[in-house]
Amino acid sequence: MIQEKEENFEECNKPKNELAFILDSLPIAVYLCEAESDFVVTYMSPNVVSFTGYDAKDFIENSDLWFSHIHPDDIENILGALHHLVQNETRSFEYRWLNADGIYIWAQNSLRLIHPENGEKNYIAGMWQDITERKQMELRLQESEQRFRNITELTTDLVWQVDEHGTYTYTGEQVYDLLGYTPQEVYGKTPFDFMPPEEAKRVAAIFQQIIHEQRAFSFLKNVNLHKDGHKVILETNGVPLIDTEGIFHGYFGTEHDITARIRADEEIRLLATTDSLTGIANRREFNNQLGLEIERAKRYGTPLSLIMYDIDYFKRVNDTFGHDVGDDVLRTLTTVVKKHMRSVDIMARWGGEEFMILMLQSDVTAAANAAEKLRQEITSHVFNHVGKLTVSFGVTTYKPDDDIKTLLKRVDDALYRAKKKGRNRVEILLA
């Protein structure tokens, strides 16, 4: 019987033509077995030894060899696939198989049930190959993706990925908390689709250059729009995705919501630079701006003028009507002046009832005319509880040898002169 099997093996495995030679040379094993007799192997290509460690002869002589080496956890799935084979339909399945070295490899079988014409038996023709390397890569990828998911679930930042065109290919669930959109709504769009038009134009231009250079980047402050319409300020960081062959595939990055921080910073800045009663610049901020404008005037030779004014007999207002009414008068005065001054000019509360206006690109004539116009507007205004009030103005202009100290003293002297000459007037002092 053994001799008969050996003769059958030699006959079945001897290449009879070029096709058989090609099949034997493939990196996969090709086989044929009887479907109704516990899958008895009648042909196995010799190259099966390359990944199983067993010769083709071993599979023909031992019909149980293939099935007995399948991992126990995979047997049920394989039996299901085998018993549901339909004629001329190909089925493919993956499983673990114990090779001759005692190591489980990952294998893939592709099968087709064949019923030859006028034949009494059904046959199964198949291809068998080692896919261990591919499966290990898949498993590593799955582990990596799981770690990635764990990270994205733990972090409060939004994790995202875009392709080489800047289109989202992935966003974490945090995008809903951040912008009110689901990952499905964001997929296929770009970050610029969620920004105000001007911001989108600005950031897109920068991002195009970043993509061209394929470098890491940080946008420390970019404005986005929440789905409900309110603005969200984000800090964005990204790194290029470049594979082992040097091919650029896009960017991976994070978004951090800094809206609250920016608002807090703005509030702190306003507290440091703004008069809490009137909402205009305070004395410290005005001095900073004045210093900058003096340097600009020195460098470019441009005109710069200064107006100082205060309310005549303001102490009487506080003494007669109380400080609440006095505060209301100061706020109203600020509103009237702002309405009739240029937006480029800088207005500040200097202290008490005293105010300053820094007029940019203006000579003394323009400043004096502006002061006179303001005096008239204020004189004609009726203040709540108080009625009409008057204001005195001092005006001066920058000279090449001026610094902050000399310019401020001269405008203060001009205001003092207006007071001394009877109040409710504009006085100019040039030296």
Coordinates of C-alpha atoms in Angstrom, one line a residue:
M1 CA 0.0 0.0 0.0
I2 CA 2.8 2.4 0.9
Q3 CA 4.6 1.6 -2.3
E4 CA 1.4 2.3 -4.2
K5 CA 1.1 5.7 -2.5
E6 CA 4.7 6.6 -3.2
E7 CA 4.1 5.8 -6.9
N8 CA 1.0 7.9 -6.9
F9 CA 2.9 10.8 -5.2
E10 CA 5.7 10.6 -7.7
E11 CA 3.2 10.5 -10.5
C12 CA 1.0 13.4 -9.1
N13 CA 4.0 15.6 -8.3
K14 CA 6.0 15.1 -11.4
P15 CA 5.7 18.3 -13.6
K16 CA 4.0 17.1 -16.8
N17 CA 4.0 20.5 -18.6
E18 CA 5.0 24.1 -18.2
L19 CA 1.9 25.0 -16.2
A20 CA 2.8 22.4 -13.6
F21 CA 6.4 23.7 -13.5
I22 CA 5.1 27.3 -12.9
L23 CA 2.7 26.2 -10.2
D24 CA 5.5 24.4 -8.4
S25 CA 7.7 27.6 -8.6
L26 CA 5.1 29.9 -7.0
P27 CA 5.6 31.1 -3.4
I28 CA 2.3 29.5 -2.6
A29 CA 1.3 25.8 -2.4
V30 CA -1.3 24.5 -4.8
Y31 CA -3.2 21.4 -3.9
L32 CA -6.1 19.1 -4.8
C33 CA -8.1 17.0 -2.4
E34 CA -11.2 14.8 -2.4
A35 CA -14.2 16.6 -0.8
E36 CA -16.2 13.7 0.4
S37 CA -13.4 11.6 2.0
D38 CA -12.2 13.9 4.8
F39 CA -10.3 16.0 2.4
V40 CA -7.8 13.4 1.3
V41 CA -4.9 15.2 -0.5
T42 CA -4.3 13.8 -4.0
Y43 CA -1.9 16.5 -5.1
M44 CA 0.3 19.1 -3.2
S45 CA 3.0 21.3 -4.9
P46 CA 6.5 20.7 -3.5
N47 CA 7.0 24.3 -2.4
V48 CA 4.7 23.7 0.6
V49 CA 7.9 22.7 2.5
S50 CA 9.1 26.3 2.4
F51 CA 6.6 27.5 5.0
T52 CA 5.3 24.3 6.7
G53 CA 8.5 22.4 7.0
Y54 CA 6.7 19.3 5.7
D55 CA 7.2 17.7 2.2
A56 CA 4.3 17.4 -0.2
K57 CA 4.7 13.7 0.2
D58 CA 3.8 14.1 4.0
F59 CA 0.4 15.6 3.2
I60 CA -0.5 12.9 0.7
E61 CA 0.6 10.0 3.0
N62 CA -1.0 11.5 6.1
S63 CA -4.5 12.8 5.3
D64 CA -4.8 14.2 8.9
L65 CA -1.6 16.3 8.8
W66 CA -3.2 19.5 7.7
F67 CA -6.3 19.4 9.9
S68 CA -4.5 18.2 13.1
H69 CA -2.1 21.2 13.0
I70 CA -4.7 23.9 12.9
H71 CA -4.9 26.0 16.1
P72 CA -7.8 24.7 18.3
D73 CA -9.4 28.2 18.4
D74 CA -9.6 28.4 14.6
I75 CA -11.0 24.9 13.9
E76 CA -14.7 25.8 14.2
N77 CA -14.4 28.7 11.7
I78 CA -12.6 26.5 9.2
L79 CA -15.2 23.7 9.4
G80 CA -17.9 26.2 8.8
A81 CA -16.2 27.5 5.7
L82 CA -15.5 24.0 4.3
H83 CA -19.1 22.8 4.8
H84 CA -20.6 25.8 3.1
L85 CA -18.5 25.5 -0.1
V86 CA -20.7 25.9 -3.2
Q87 CA -19.7 24.6 -6.6
N88 CA -17.4 27.0 -8.5
E89 CA -17.5 29.5 -5.6
T90 CA -14.2 30.5 -4.1
R91 CA -13.9 30.9 -0.3
S92 CA -10.9 32.2 1.6
F93 CA -10.1 32.0 5.3
E94 CA -7.1 32.8 7.6
Y95 CA -6.0 30.7 10.5
R96 CA -3.0 29.6 12.6
W97 CA -1.1 26.5 11.6
L98 CA 1.6 24.6 13.6
N99 CA 4.6 24.1 11.3
A100 CA 7.4 21.4 11.6
D101 CA 9.4 23.7 14.0
G102 CA 6.6 23.8 16.5
I103 CA 5.7 27.4 15.7
Y104 CA 2.3 28.7 14.7
I105 CA 2.3 30.5 11.4
W106 CA -0.6 32.5 10.0
A107 CA -1.9 30.8 6.8
Q108 CA -4.5 31.6 4.2
N109 CA -6.4 29.1 2.2
S110 CA -8.4 29.9 -0.9
L111 CA -10.7 27.1 -2.0
R112 CA -13.0 26.2 -4.8
L113 CA -15.4 23.2 -5.0
I114 CA -15.1 21.4 -8.3
H115 CA -17.5 18.8 -9.8
P116 CA -15.9 17.4 -13.0
E117 CA -18.3 16.6 -15.8
N118 CA -19.3 13.0 -15.7
G119 CA -17.3 12.6 -12.5
E120 CA -18.4 10.7 -9.5
K121 CA -16.4 12.7 -6.9
N122 CA -16.3 16.4 -5.9
Y123 CA -12.8 17.9 -5.5
I124 CA -11.5 20.9 -3.7
A125 CA -8.8 22.9 -5.5
G126 CA -6.9 25.4 -3.4
M127 CA -4.0 27.7 -2.8
W128 CA -2.2 27.8 0.5
Q129 CA 0.2 30.5 1.6
D130 CA 2.1 31.9 4.6
I131 CA 0.8 35.3 5.6
T132 CA 2.5 35.5 8.9
E133 CA 4.5 38.7 8.1
R134 CA 1.3 40.4 6.9
K135 CA -0.7 39.4 9.9
Q136 CA 2.0 40.5 12.3
M137 CA 2.0 43.9 10.6
E138 CA -1.8 44.0 10.8
L139 CA -1.7 43.1 14.5
R140 CA 1.0 45.8 15.2
L141 CA -1.1 48.3 13.3
Q142 CA -4.2 47.3 15.3
E143 CA -2.2 47.7 18.5
S144 CA -0.9 51.0 17.3
E145 CA -4.4 52.1 16.4
Q146 CA -5.7 51.0 19.8
R147 CA -3.0 53.0 21.6
F148 CA -3.9 55.9 19.4
R149 CA -7.5 55.6 20.3
N150 CA -6.6 55.3 24.0
I151 CA -4.6 58.5 23.7
T152 CA -7.3 60.4 21.9
E153 CA -9.9 59.3 24.4
L154 CA -7.8 60.3 27.4
T155 CA -6.7 63.7 26.1
T156 CA -9.0 66.7 26.3
D157 CA -7.4 68.1 23.1
L158 CA -8.7 67.4 19.7
V159 CA -6.5 65.0 17.7
W160 CA -6.8 65.1 13.9
Q161 CA -5.2 64.0 10.7
V162 CA -5.3 65.6 7.2
D163 CA -4.1 64.4 3.9
E164 CA -1.6 66.2 1.6
H165 CA -4.4 68.6 0.5
G166 CA -5.4 69.6 4.0
T167 CA -8.6 67.5 4.0
Y168 CA -9.6 65.8 7.3
T169 CA -9.2 62.0 7.2
Y170 CA -9.6 61.6 10.9
T171 CA -10.8 63.7 13.9
G172 CA -11.3 62.5 17.5
E173 CA -14.7 62.6 19.3
Q174 CA -13.5 65.8 21.0
V175 CA -14.4 67.8 17.9
Y176 CA -18.0 67.7 19.1
D177 CA -17.1 69.4 22.4
L178 CA -14.9 71.8 20.7
L179 CA -16.9 72.9 17.6
G180 CA -20.2 71.2 17.9
Y181 CA -19.7 68.9 14.9
T182 CA -19.4 65.1 14.9
P183 CA -16.4 63.4 13.3
Q184 CA -18.6 62.3 10.4
E185 CA -19.6 65.9 9.7
V186 CA -15.9 67.0 9.7
Y187 CA -14.6 64.2 7.6
G188 CA -13.7 65.3 4.0
K189 CA -13.7 69.0 4.9
T190 CA -10.7 71.2 5.7
P191 CA -9.9 73.2 8.8
F192 CA -10.6 76.4 6.9
D193 CA -14.3 75.4 6.4
F194 CA -14.8 76.1 10.1
M195 CA -13.2 79.6 10.2
P196 CA -14.6 83.0 9.5
P197 CA -13.8 84.0 5.8
E198 CA -10.9 86.4 6.5
E199 CA -9.3 84.0 9.1
A200 CA -9.7 81.1 6.6
K201 CA -8.0 83.1 3.9
R202 CA -5.1 84.1 6.2
V203 CA -4.5 80.6 7.7
A204 CA -5.0 78.8 4.4
A205 CA -2.2 80.9 2.8
I206 CA 0.1 80.1 5.6
F207 CA -0.8 76.4 5.5
Q208 CA -0.1 76.1 1.8
Q209 CA 3.4 77.3 2.4
I210 CA 3.8 74.8 5.3
I211 CA 2.6 72.0 3.1
H212 CA 5.1 73.0 0.4
E213 CA 7.9 72.9 3.0
Q214 CA 6.5 69.8 4.7
R215 CA 7.5 71.1 8.1
A216 CA 6.1 71.0 11.6
F217 CA 4.0 74.0 12.6
S218 CA 2.2 75.8 15.4
F219 CA -0.7 78.3 15.0
L220 CA -0.7 79.9 18.4
K221 CA -4.1 81.6 17.9
N222 CA -6.6 80.9 15.2
V223 CA -10.3 81.7 15.2
N224 CA -12.9 79.0 14.5
L225 CA -16.6 79.1 14.4
H226 CA -18.7 76.7 16.6
K227 CA -21.7 75.1 14.9
D228 CA -24.0 77.5 16.9
G229 CA -22.0 80.5 15.6
H230 CA -19.8 81.6 18.5
K231 CA -16.1 82.0 18.1
V232 CA -13.6 79.5 19.4
I233 CA -9.9 80.3 19.6
L234 CA -7.7 77.4 19.1
E235 CA -4.0 76.6 19.4
T236 CA -3.0 74.2 16.6
N237 CA 0.1 72.1 16.4
G238 CA 1.0 69.7 13.6
V239 CA 3.8 67.4 12.3
P240 CA 4.2 66.0 8.8
L241 CA 3.4 62.4 8.1
I242 CA 6.3 61.0 6.0
D243 CA 6.7 57.3 5.4
T244 CA 9.9 55.3 5.3
E245 CA 10.3 56.0 1.6
G246 CA 10.1 59.7 2.2
I247 CA 6.6 60.2 0.7
F248 CA 4.5 62.9 2.3
H249 CA 1.0 61.9 3.3
G250 CA -0.3 64.9 5.2
Y251 CA -0.3 66.1 8.8
F252 CA -1.1 64.7 12.3
G253 CA -1.8 67.3 15.0
T254 CA -3.8 68.6 17.9
E255 CA -6.2 71.5 18.6
H256 CA -6.3 73.0 22.1
D257 CA -9.1 75.4 23.1
I258 CA -7.5 78.6 24.4
T259 CA -10.7 80.7 24.3
A260 CA -10.9 81.1 28.0
R261 CA -7.2 81.9 28.4
I262 CA -7.4 84.5 25.6
R263 CA -10.4 86.1 27.2
A264 CA -8.7 86.1 30.6
D265 CA -5.6 87.6 29.1
E266 CA -7.7 90.3 27.4
E267 CA -9.4 91.1 30.6
I268 CA -6.1 91.4 32.4
R269 CA -4.8 93.6 29.6
L270 CA -7.9 95.8 29.8
L271 CA -7.5 96.1 33.5
A272 CA -3.9 97.2 33.0
T273 CA -4.5 99.6 30.2
T274 CA -8.1 100.8 30.5
D275 CA -9.8 103.3 32.8
S276 CA -12.5 101.3 34.6
L277 CA -15.0 104.2 34.8
T278 CA -15.0 105.5 31.2
G279 CA -13.6 102.5 29.3
I280 CA -10.9 104.5 27.5
A281 CA -7.1 104.3 28.0
N282 CA -5.7 105.0 31.4
R283 CA -2.8 107.2 32.2
R284 CA -0.2 104.4 32.1
E285 CA -1.4 103.2 28.6
F286 CA -1.5 106.7 27.3
N287 CA 2.1 107.3 28.3
N288 CA 3.1 104.1 26.5
Q289 CA 1.3 105.2 23.3
L290 CA 2.7 108.7 23.6
G291 CA 6.2 107.4 23.8
L292 CA 5.7 105.2 20.7
E293 CA 4.2 108.1 18.7
I294 CA 7.0 110.5 19.7
E295 CA 9.6 107.9 18.4
R296 CA 7.6 107.6 15.2
A297 CA 7.4 111.4 14.8
K298 CA 11.2 111.7 15.3
R299 CA 12.0 109.0 12.8
Y300 CA 9.6 110.1 10.0
G301 CA 9.2 113.8 10.7
T302 CA 5.4 113.5 10.9
P303 CA 3.3 116.0 12.9
L304 CA 1.9 115.1 16.3
S305 CA -0.3 117.2 18.6
L306 CA -1.6 116.9 22.1
I307 CA -4.9 118.1 23.7
M308 CA -5.5 118.2 27.4
Y309 CA -8.9 119.2 28.9
D310 CA -10.9 119.1 32.1
I311 CA -14.4 120.0 33.4
D312 CA -14.7 123.5 34.8
Y313 CA -15.7 123.6 38.5
F314 CA -16.2 119.8 38.6
K315 CA -15.8 119.8 42.4
R316 CA -19.1 121.6 42.6
V317 CA -20.8 118.8 40.7
N318 CA -19.5 116.2 43.2
D319 CA -20.3 118.4 46.2
T320 CA -23.8 119.3 45.0
F321 CA -25.0 116.1 43.4
G322 CA -22.8 113.4 44.8
H323 CA -20.1 111.2 43.3
D324 CA -22.5 108.9 41.5
V325 CA -23.7 111.8 39.4
G326 CA -20.2 113.0 39.0
D327 CA -19.2 109.6 37.6
D328 CA -22.1 109.7 35.2
V329 CA -21.0 113.1 34.0
L330 CA -17.5 111.8 33.3
R331 CA -18.9 108.8 31.3
T332 CA -21.2 111.1 29.4
L333 CA -18.4 113.5 28.6
T334 CA -16.3 110.6 27.2
T335 CA -19.2 109.5 25.0
V336 CA -19.6 113.1 23.6
V337 CA -15.9 113.5 22.9
K338 CA -15.5 110.1 21.3
K339 CA -18.5 110.8 19.0
H340 CA -16.7 113.9 17.6
M341 CA -13.1 112.8 17.4
R342 CA -11.3 110.7 14.8
S343 CA -11.0 107.0 15.4
V344 CA -7.2 107.1 14.8
D345 CA -6.7 109.5 17.7
I346 CA -6.0 108.2 21.2
M347 CA -8.1 109.3 24.1
A348 CA -7.3 108.7 27.8
R349 CA -8.5 109.7 31.2
W350 CA -5.5 111.4 32.8
G351 CA -6.9 111.6 36.3
G352 CA -10.0 112.9 38.1
E353 CA -11.8 115.2 35.6
E354 CA -8.7 115.6 33.3
F355 CA -8.5 114.0 29.9
M356 CA -5.9 113.7 27.1
I357 CA -6.2 113.3 23.3
L358 CA -3.2 112.3 21.2
M359 CA -3.8 113.5 17.6
L360 CA -1.8 111.6 15.1
Q361 CA -0.6 113.2 11.9
S362 CA -2.0 116.5 13.0
D363 CA -0.4 119.9 13.3
V364 CA -1.3 122.5 16.0
T365 CA -3.9 124.2 13.8
A366 CA -5.8 121.0 13.2
A367 CA -5.6 120.2 16.9
A368 CA -6.8 123.6 18.0
N369 CA -9.7 123.4 15.6
A370 CA -10.6 120.0 16.9
A371 CA -10.4 121.2 20.5
E372 CA -12.7 124.2 19.7
K373 CA -15.2 121.9 18.0
L374 CA -15.3 119.7 21.1
R375 CA -15.6 122.7 23.4
Q376 CA -18.7 123.8 21.6
E377 CA -20.3 120.4 21.5
I378 CA -19.7 119.9 25.2
T379 CA -21.0 123.4 26.1
S380 CA -24.2 122.7 24.2
H381 CA -24.8 119.3 25.8
V382 CA -27.3 118.9 28.7
F383 CA -26.0 116.5 31.3
N384 CA -28.4 114.5 33.4
H385 CA -29.2 116.0 36.8
V386 CA -26.6 118.7 36.2
G387 CA -27.5 120.6 33.1
K388 CA -24.9 122.4 31.1
L389 CA -21.1 122.4 31.8
T390 CA -18.1 123.9 30.3
V391 CA -14.6 122.5 29.6
S392 CA -11.2 124.1 29.3
F393 CA -8.6 123.0 26.7
G394 CA -4.9 123.2 26.4
V395 CA -3.2 122.4 23.0
T396 CA 0.4 121.9 22.0
T397 CA 2.4 120.1 19.2
Y398 CA 5.5 118.0 19.1
K399 CA 8.9 119.6 18.5
P400 CA 12.0 117.7 17.4
D401 CA 13.7 118.2 20.8
D402 CA 10.7 117.1 22.8
D403 CA 10.4 114.0 25.0
I404 CA 7.4 112.7 26.9
K405 CA 8.2 114.9 29.9
T406 CA 8.5 118.2 28.0
L407 CA 5.5 117.6 25.8
L408 CA 3.3 116.8 28.8
K409 CA 4.4 119.8 30.7
R410 CA 3.7 122.1 27.9
V411 CA 0.2 120.9 27.3
D412 CA -0.4 121.0 31.1
D413 CA 0.8 124.7 31.0
A414 CA -1.6 125.4 28.1
L415 CA -4.5 124.0 30.1
Y416 CA -3.5 126.0 33.1
R417 CA -3.4 129.2 31.0
A418 CA -7.0 128.4 29.8
K419 CA -8.1 128.1 33.4
K420 CA -6.3 131.3 34.4
K421 CA -7.9 133.2 31.5
G422 CA -11.5 132.5 32.6
R423 CA -12.1 128.8 31.6
N424 CA -14.3 127.5 28.8
R425 CA -11.7 128.2 26.2
V426 CA -8.9 126.7 24.1
E427 CA -5.3 127.9 24.7
I428 CA -2.3 127.0 22.5
L429 CA 1.2 126.8 23.8
L430 CA 4.1 126.2 21.4
A431 CA 7.1 126.9 23.6

